[in-house]
Short mmCIF file of N, CA and C in Angstrom, two decimals:
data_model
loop_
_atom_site.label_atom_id
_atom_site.label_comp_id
_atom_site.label_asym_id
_atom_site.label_seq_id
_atom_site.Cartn_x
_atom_site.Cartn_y
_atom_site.Cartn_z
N UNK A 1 75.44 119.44 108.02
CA UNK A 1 75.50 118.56 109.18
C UNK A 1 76.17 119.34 110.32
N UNK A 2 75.70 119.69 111.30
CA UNK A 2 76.19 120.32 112.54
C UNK A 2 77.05 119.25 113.39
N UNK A 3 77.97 119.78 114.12
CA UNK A 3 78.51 119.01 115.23
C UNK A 3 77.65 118.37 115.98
N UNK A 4 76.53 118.61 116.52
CA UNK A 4 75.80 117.80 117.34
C UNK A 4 74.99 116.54 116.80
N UNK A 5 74.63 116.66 115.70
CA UNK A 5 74.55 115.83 114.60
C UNK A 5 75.18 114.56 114.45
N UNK A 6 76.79 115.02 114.33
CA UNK A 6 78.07 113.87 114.49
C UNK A 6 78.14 113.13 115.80
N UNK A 7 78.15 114.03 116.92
CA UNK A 7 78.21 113.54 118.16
C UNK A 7 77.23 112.57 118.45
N UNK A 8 76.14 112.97 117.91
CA UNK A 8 75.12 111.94 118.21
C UNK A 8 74.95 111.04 117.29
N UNK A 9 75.78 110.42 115.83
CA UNK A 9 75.91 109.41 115.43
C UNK A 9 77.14 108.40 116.49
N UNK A 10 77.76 109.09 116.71
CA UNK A 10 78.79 108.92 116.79
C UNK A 10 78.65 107.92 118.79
N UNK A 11 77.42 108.45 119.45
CA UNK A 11 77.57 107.98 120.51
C UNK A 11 76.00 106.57 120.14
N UNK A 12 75.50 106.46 119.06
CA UNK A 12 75.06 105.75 118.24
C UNK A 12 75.44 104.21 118.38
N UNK A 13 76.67 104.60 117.75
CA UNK A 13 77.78 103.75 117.30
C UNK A 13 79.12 103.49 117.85
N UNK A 14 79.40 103.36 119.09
CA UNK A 14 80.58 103.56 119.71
C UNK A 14 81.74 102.82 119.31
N UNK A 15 81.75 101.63 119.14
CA UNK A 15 82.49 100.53 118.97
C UNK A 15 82.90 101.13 117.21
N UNK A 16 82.13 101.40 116.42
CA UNK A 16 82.44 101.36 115.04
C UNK A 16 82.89 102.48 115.01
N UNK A 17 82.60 104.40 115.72
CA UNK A 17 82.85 104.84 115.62
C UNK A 17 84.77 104.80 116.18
N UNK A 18 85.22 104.15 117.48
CA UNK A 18 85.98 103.83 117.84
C UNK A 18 87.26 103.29 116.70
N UNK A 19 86.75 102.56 115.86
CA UNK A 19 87.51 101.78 114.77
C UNK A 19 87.71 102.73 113.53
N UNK A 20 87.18 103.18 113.16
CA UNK A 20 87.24 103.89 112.36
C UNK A 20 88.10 105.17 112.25
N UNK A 21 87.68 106.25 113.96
CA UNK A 21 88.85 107.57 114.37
C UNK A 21 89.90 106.42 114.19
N UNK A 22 90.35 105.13 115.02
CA UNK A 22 91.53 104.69 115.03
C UNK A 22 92.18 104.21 114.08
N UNK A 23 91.34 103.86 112.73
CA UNK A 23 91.95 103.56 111.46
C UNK A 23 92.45 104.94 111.18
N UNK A 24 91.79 106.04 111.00
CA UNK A 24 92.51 107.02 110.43
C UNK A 24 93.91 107.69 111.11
N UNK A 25 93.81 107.48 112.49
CA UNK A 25 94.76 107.81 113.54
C UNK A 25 96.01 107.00 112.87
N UNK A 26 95.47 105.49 112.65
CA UNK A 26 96.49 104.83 112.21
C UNK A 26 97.16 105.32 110.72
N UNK A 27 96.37 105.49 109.84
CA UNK A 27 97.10 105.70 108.93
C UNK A 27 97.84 107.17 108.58
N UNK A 28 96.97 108.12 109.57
CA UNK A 28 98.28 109.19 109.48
C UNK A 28 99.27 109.26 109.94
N UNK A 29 99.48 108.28 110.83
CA UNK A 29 100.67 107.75 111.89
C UNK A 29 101.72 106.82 110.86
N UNK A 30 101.11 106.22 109.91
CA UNK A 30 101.73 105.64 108.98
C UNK A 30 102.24 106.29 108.11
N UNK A 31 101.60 107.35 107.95
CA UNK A 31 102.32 108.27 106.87
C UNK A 31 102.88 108.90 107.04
N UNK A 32 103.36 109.52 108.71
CA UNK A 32 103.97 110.41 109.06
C UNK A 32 105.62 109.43 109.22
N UNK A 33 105.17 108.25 109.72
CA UNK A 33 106.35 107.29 110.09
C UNK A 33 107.31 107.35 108.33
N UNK A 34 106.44 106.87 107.46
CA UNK A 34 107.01 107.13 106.01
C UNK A 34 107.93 107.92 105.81
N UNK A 35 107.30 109.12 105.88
CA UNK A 35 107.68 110.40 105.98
C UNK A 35 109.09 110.32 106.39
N UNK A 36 109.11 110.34 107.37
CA UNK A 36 110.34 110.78 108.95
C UNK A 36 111.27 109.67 108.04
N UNK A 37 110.72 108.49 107.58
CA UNK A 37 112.02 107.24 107.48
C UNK A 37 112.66 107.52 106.42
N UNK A 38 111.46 107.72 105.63
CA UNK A 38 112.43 108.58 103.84
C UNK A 38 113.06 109.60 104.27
N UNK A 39 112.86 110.34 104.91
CA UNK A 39 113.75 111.75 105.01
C UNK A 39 115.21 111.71 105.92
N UNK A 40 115.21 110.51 106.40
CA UNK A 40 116.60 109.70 106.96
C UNK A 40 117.18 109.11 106.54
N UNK A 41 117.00 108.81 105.13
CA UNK A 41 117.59 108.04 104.49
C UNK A 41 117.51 106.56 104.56
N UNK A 42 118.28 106.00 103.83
CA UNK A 42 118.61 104.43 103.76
C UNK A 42 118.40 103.82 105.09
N UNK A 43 118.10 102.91 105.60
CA UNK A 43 118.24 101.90 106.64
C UNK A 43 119.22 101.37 106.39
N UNK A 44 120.56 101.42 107.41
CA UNK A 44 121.14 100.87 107.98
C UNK A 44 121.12 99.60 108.94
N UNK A 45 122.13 98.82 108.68
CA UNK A 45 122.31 97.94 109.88
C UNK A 45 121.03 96.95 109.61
N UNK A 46 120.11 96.59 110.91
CA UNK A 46 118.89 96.13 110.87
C UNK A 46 117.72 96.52 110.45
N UNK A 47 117.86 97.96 110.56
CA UNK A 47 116.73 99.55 110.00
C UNK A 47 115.36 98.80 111.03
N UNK A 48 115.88 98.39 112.09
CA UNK A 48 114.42 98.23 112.98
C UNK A 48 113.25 99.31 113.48
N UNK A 49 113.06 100.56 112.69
CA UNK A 49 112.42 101.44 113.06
C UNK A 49 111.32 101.19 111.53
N UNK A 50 112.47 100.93 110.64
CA UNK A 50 111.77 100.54 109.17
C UNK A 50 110.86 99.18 109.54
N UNK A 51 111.22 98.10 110.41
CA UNK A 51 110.45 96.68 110.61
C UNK A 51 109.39 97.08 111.31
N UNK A 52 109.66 97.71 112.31
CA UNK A 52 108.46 98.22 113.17
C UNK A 52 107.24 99.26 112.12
N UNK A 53 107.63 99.83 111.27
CA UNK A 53 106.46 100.44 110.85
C UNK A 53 105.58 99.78 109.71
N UNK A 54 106.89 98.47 109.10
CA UNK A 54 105.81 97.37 108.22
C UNK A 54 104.94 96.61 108.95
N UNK A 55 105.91 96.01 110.39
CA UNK A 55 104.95 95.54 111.55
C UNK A 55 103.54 96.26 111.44
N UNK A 56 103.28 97.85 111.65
CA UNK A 56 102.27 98.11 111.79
C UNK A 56 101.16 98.22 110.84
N UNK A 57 102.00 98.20 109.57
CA UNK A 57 101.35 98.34 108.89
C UNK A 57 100.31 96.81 107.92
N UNK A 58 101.42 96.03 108.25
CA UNK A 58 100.96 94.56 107.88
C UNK A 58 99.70 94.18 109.40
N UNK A 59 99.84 94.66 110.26
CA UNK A 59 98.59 94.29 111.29
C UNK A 59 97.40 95.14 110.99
N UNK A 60 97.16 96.15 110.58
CA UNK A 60 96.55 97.25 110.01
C UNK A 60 95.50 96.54 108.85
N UNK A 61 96.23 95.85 108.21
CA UNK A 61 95.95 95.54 106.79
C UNK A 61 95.40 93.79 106.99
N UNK A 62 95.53 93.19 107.93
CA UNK A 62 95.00 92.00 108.38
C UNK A 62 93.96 92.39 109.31
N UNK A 63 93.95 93.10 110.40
CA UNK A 63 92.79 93.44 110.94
C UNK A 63 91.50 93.73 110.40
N UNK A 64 92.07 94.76 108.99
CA UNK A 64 90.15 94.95 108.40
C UNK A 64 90.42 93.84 106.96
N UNK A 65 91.41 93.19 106.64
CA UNK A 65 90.98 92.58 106.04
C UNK A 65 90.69 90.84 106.33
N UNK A 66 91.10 90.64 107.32
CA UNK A 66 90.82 89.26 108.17
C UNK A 66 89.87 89.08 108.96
N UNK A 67 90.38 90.05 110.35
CA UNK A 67 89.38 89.94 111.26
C UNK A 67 87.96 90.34 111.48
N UNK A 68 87.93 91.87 110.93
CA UNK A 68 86.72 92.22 110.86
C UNK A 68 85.55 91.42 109.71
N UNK A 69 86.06 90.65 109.02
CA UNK A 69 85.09 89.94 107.87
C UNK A 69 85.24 88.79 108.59
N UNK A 70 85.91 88.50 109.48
CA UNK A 70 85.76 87.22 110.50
C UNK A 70 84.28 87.42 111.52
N UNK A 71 84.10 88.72 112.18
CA UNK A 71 83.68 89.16 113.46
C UNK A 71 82.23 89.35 112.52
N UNK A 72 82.42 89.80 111.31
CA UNK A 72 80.96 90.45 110.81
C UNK A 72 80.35 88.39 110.39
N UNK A 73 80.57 88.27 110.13
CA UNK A 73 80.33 86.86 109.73
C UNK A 73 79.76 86.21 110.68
N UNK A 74 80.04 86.11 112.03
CA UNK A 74 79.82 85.34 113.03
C UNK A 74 78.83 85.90 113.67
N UNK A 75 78.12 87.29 113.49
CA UNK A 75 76.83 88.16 113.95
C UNK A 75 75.81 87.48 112.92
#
């Protein structure tokens, strides 16, 4: 499969291709956040850096499993 190949699925499909780079964006962002929080140790105090990355990760995990079987449903 050549690059031009991709590009041209890819401008195909904009919206899905869109969701998809951004799922993965998201979850290496999630894993990097992991990462960084284990290697700091314990949460302290409120550990609001720890809430913020379940935050993201609990919206992550409702989006393709809520909404998008909401949105495909209604086509």
């Amino acid at each position: 499969m050549t690059f031009a190949s991709i590009v041209a699925r890819l401008r195909d499909y904009p919206v899905a291709a869109v969701l998809e780079l951004g799922s993965v964006l998201v979850c290496c962002l999630l894993f990097a956040g992991t990462f960084v929080l284990l290697s700091s140790g314990a949460p302290t105090g409120r550990g609001d850096p720890w809430l913020a990355l379940i935050g993201v990760g609990v919206a992550f995990v409702l989006f393709w499993t809520a909404l998008v079987p909401l949105y495909e449903r209604t086509l």
